Coordinates of C-alpha atoms in Angstrom, one line a residue:
M1377 CA 45.4 115.2 137.7
T1378 CA 48.0 113.2 139.8
Q1379 CA 48.3 109.5 139.5
Q1380 CA 47.4 109.1 143.2
L1381 CA 44.2 111.1 142.7
I1382 CA 43.2 108.9 139.8
L1383 CA 43.8 105.8 141.9
D1384 CA 41.7 107.2 144.6
L1385 CA 38.9 108.0 142.2
L1386 CA 39.0 104.4 140.9
A1387 CA 38.6 103.0 144.4
A1388 CA 35.1 101.5 144.8
P1389 CA 32.8 103.6 147.1
P1390 CA 31.8 102.0 150.5
P1391 CA 29.0 99.4 150.1
S1392 CA 25.5 100.6 150.9
L1393 CA 22.0 99.4 150.1
D1394 CA 21.5 102.5 148.0
N1395 CA 24.5 101.8 145.7
F1396 CA 23.6 98.1 145.3
I1397 CA 22.4 97.4 141.8
V1398 CA 19.2 95.4 142.3
G1399 CA 18.8 93.5 139.0
E1400 CA 16.6 90.4 139.9
N1401 CA 17.3 90.7 143.6
G1402 CA 14.5 93.1 144.6
A1403 CA 13.0 90.7 147.2
A1404 CA 16.3 90.2 149.0
L1405 CA 16.9 94.0 149.1
D1406 CA 13.4 94.7 150.4
A1407 CA 14.0 92.2 153.2
L1408 CA 17.3 93.8 154.1
R1409 CA 15.8 97.3 154.2
N1410 CA 13.2 96.0 156.7
F1411 CA 15.6 93.7 158.6
A1412 CA 14.5 93.7 162.3
P1413 CA 16.1 92.3 165.5
G1414 CA 15.1 88.7 166.0
R1415 CA 15.2 87.9 162.3
A1416 CA 17.8 86.0 160.3
I1417 CA 18.6 86.0 156.6
Y1418 CA 20.8 83.7 154.6
L1419 CA 22.0 84.9 151.3
W1420 CA 23.6 82.6 148.7
G1421 CA 24.7 82.9 145.1
P1422 CA 27.8 82.9 142.9
S1423 CA 30.8 85.1 143.4
G1424 CA 30.1 88.6 142.1
A1425 CA 26.4 88.5 143.0
G1426 CA 26.8 91.0 145.7
R1427 CA 26.8 88.9 148.9
S1428 CA 29.7 90.7 150.5
H1429 CA 28.5 94.1 149.4
L1430 CA 25.2 93.6 151.2
L1431 CA 26.7 92.2 154.4
K1432 CA 29.3 95.0 154.6
A1433 CA 26.5 97.6 153.9
L1434 CA 24.4 96.3 156.8
A1435 CA 27.4 95.8 159.1
A1436 CA 28.3 99.5 158.7
G1437 CA 25.4 100.4 161.0
P1438 CA 25.6 101.0 164.8
S1439 CA 26.3 98.1 167.0
A1440 CA 26.8 95.9 164.0
H1441 CA 29.7 93.4 163.6
Y1442 CA 31.1 91.8 160.4
F1443 CA 32.9 88.4 160.3
N1444 CA 34.5 86.2 157.6
A1445 CA 37.0 83.4 157.4
Q1446 CA 39.8 85.8 158.1
S1447 CA 38.3 87.2 161.3
P1448 CA 40.3 86.5 164.5
A1449 CA 39.7 83.1 166.1
G1450 CA 37.2 83.4 168.9
A1451 CA 35.7 86.7 167.8
M1452 CA 32.2 85.3 167.0
R1453 CA 32.2 83.2 170.2
T1454 CA 33.1 86.3 172.3
L1455 CA 30.2 88.1 170.7
A1456 CA 27.8 85.2 171.2
S1457 CA 28.7 84.9 174.9
S1458 CA 29.1 88.6 175.9
E1459 CA 26.4 90.4 177.9
A1460 CA 28.4 93.7 177.6
L1461 CA 29.0 94.1 173.9
P1462 CA 26.2 96.1 172.1
L1463 CA 24.8 93.9 169.4
A1464 CA 22.1 95.0 166.8
L1465 CA 23.3 92.9 163.9
A1466 CA 25.9 90.2 163.2
A1467 CA 27.0 89.5 159.6
V1468 CA 28.9 86.4 158.8
D1469 CA 30.3 86.2 155.2
D1470 CA 31.6 83.3 153.1
V1471 CA 30.5 80.6 155.6
H1472 CA 31.6 77.9 153.1
L1473 CA 35.2 79.0 153.9
L1474 CA 34.9 78.6 157.7
D1475 CA 37.1 76.0 159.3
E1476 CA 35.7 73.7 162.1
P1477 CA 36.5 76.1 165.0
A1478 CA 34.8 79.0 163.2
Q1479 CA 31.8 76.8 162.4
A1480 CA 31.5 76.0 166.1
E1481 CA 31.6 79.8 166.8
L1482 CA 28.8 80.5 164.2
F1483 CA 26.8 77.6 165.8
A1484 CA 27.0 79.4 169.1
L1485 CA 26.0 82.7 167.5
Y1486 CA 23.0 81.1 166.0
N1487 CA 22.0 79.7 169.4
R1488 CA 22.4 83.1 171.0
W1489 CA 20.2 84.6 168.2
R1490 CA 17.5 82.1 168.8
E1491 CA 17.6 82.4 172.6
T1492 CA 17.2 86.2 172.4
A1493 CA 14.9 86.5 169.4
A1494 CA 11.8 87.4 171.4
S1495 CA 13.6 89.5 174.1
D1496 CA 14.9 93.0 174.4
K1497 CA 18.4 91.6 173.6
A1498 CA 17.3 90.4 170.1
F1499 CA 19.6 91.1 167.2
A1500 CA 19.5 90.5 163.5
L1501 CA 21.7 87.7 162.0
L1502 CA 22.8 88.0 158.4
V1503 CA 24.8 85.1 156.9
A1504 CA 26.1 84.4 153.3
G1505 CA 27.6 81.6 151.4
D1506 CA 28.1 80.4 147.9
R1507 CA 25.4 77.7 147.8
A1508 CA 22.0 76.7 149.2
P1509 CA 21.9 75.7 152.9
L1510 CA 21.6 72.0 152.4
A1511 CA 24.4 71.9 149.9
M1512 CA 26.9 73.7 152.2
P1513 CA 30.1 71.8 153.2
L1514 CA 29.4 72.4 156.9
R1515 CA 28.7 70.5 160.0
E1516 CA 25.1 69.1 159.9
D1517 CA 23.7 71.1 162.9
L1518 CA 25.0 74.4 161.4
R1519 CA 23.8 73.6 157.9
T1520 CA 20.3 73.2 159.1
R1521 CA 20.4 76.5 161.0
L1522 CA 21.2 78.4 157.8
G1523 CA 17.6 77.8 156.7
W1524 CA 15.9 78.7 160.1
D1525 CA 14.4 82.0 158.8
L1526 CA 14.6 83.8 155.5
V1527 CA 16.7 82.5 152.6
F1528 CA 17.4 84.3 149.3
R1529 CA 19.3 83.4 146.2
L1530 CA 21.2 86.3 144.7
E1531 CA 21.3 86.4 141.0
Q1532 CA 24.3 87.9 139.1
L1533 CA 23.6 91.0 137.1
S1534 CA 23.3 90.5 133.4
D1535 CA 25.4 92.6 131.0
D1536 CA 22.2 94.5 130.1
D1537 CA 21.6 95.3 133.8
R1538 CA 25.2 96.6 134.1
A1539 CA 24.9 98.6 130.9
N1540 CA 21.7 100.2 132.0
A1541 CA 23.2 101.0 135.4
L1542 CA 26.2 102.6 133.8
R1543 CA 24.0 104.7 131.5
T1544 CA 21.9 105.8 134.5
Q1545 CA 24.8 106.8 136.6
A1546 CA 26.4 108.6 133.7
G1547 CA 23.1 110.4 133.0
E1548 CA 22.9 111.6 136.6
R1549 CA 26.2 113.3 136.1
G1550 CA 25.1 114.8 132.8
L1551 CA 27.4 112.4 130.8
Q1552 CA 26.7 110.4 127.8
L1553 CA 28.5 107.1 127.4
S1554 CA 28.6 105.7 123.8
P1555 CA 27.8 102.1 123.2
E1556 CA 31.4 101.6 122.2
V1557 CA 32.6 102.8 125.6
I1558 CA 30.0 100.8 127.6
G1559 CA 30.8 97.7 125.5
W1560 CA 34.5 98.0 126.2
I1561 CA 34.0 98.5 129.9
L1562 CA 31.8 95.5 130.2
T1563 CA 34.2 93.3 128.2
H1564 CA 37.6 94.5 129.7
Y1565 CA 37.0 96.1 133.1
A1566 CA 35.8 94.7 136.5
R1567 CA 32.3 93.3 136.7
D1568 CA 31.7 94.6 140.2
M1569 CA 29.3 97.5 140.2
G1570 CA 31.1 99.3 142.9
Q1571 CA 34.2 99.5 140.8
L1572 CA 32.2 100.3 137.7
S1573 CA 30.5 103.2 139.5
A1574 CA 33.9 104.5 140.6
L1575 CA 35.1 104.3 137.0
V1576 CA 32.2 106.5 135.8
D1577 CA 33.1 109.1 138.5
A1578 CA 36.7 109.0 137.5
L1579 CA 35.9 109.3 133.8
D1580 CA 33.7 112.4 134.6
R1581 CA 36.5 114.2 136.5
Y1582 CA 39.2 113.1 134.0
S1583 CA 37.3 114.4 131.0
L1584 CA 36.9 117.7 132.8
E1585 CA 40.6 117.8 133.7
K1586 CA 41.6 117.0 130.1
H1587 CA 38.8 119.1 128.4
R1588 CA 38.0 116.1 126.3
A1589 CA 34.8 114.3 125.6
I1590 CA 34.4 110.7 127.0
T1591 CA 35.6 108.5 124.2
L1592 CA 37.3 105.1 124.1
P1593 CA 40.7 106.6 123.7
L1594 CA 40.1 108.8 126.8
L1595 CA 39.0 105.8 128.8
K1596 CA 42.1 103.8 127.8
D1597 CA 44.3 106.9 128.6
L1598 CA 42.7 107.1 132.1
L1599 CA 43.3 103.4 132.9
A1600 CA 46.8 103.5 131.5
T1601 CA 47.6 106.6 133.7
S1602 CA 46.2 104.8 136.7
Q1603 CA 48.6 101.9 136.5
P1604 CA 51.2 102.0 139.3
Q1605 CA 54.6 103.3 138.2
S1606 CA 57.4 100.7 138.3

């Protein structure tokens, strides 16, 4: 197995609602599965809770647009003022990082959402940040808009949740991960479930390639092999 193939296998799969590990976030996931034009959802929680995963999953749909603090200046305002651009969903990530001009753009997008909510031009608005609406370091009129419709706090997955998810994903491939392997992964590898899922897939293929059972030495061998050559 070539080094590039290993690196490709270790890449996290594209975010989707189906590969989001729910944990204690079932209510938020249910709301997103039933997200309709004219509704708004604000998601908040600590880094690693899955905010960006969920926004990018929804923004992968048709006529959907994803924005964050690195988006080009004016992009949200263009969308908010355009009658020509198709718009089913707008997702705005990491609003706590938006500068003043970008906050003004999001304010305009919220106003467009409210104006069209009951019309045939209605769209869904999904916004995420690292804290509750009233605690956001934003202009006052924008901060209040974050709580206009549905608000959900995302809870981080516990180590038990991650361990169960790893066992489930391994079992679906006919694999058995020992407690030693799972414990090492949770202690030393990324906590993001997308990367953990990619690691299980890479382990499966690597074990077949090497004709070896999945053990801690095999896992360490895979990760060492995947390091870029200097």
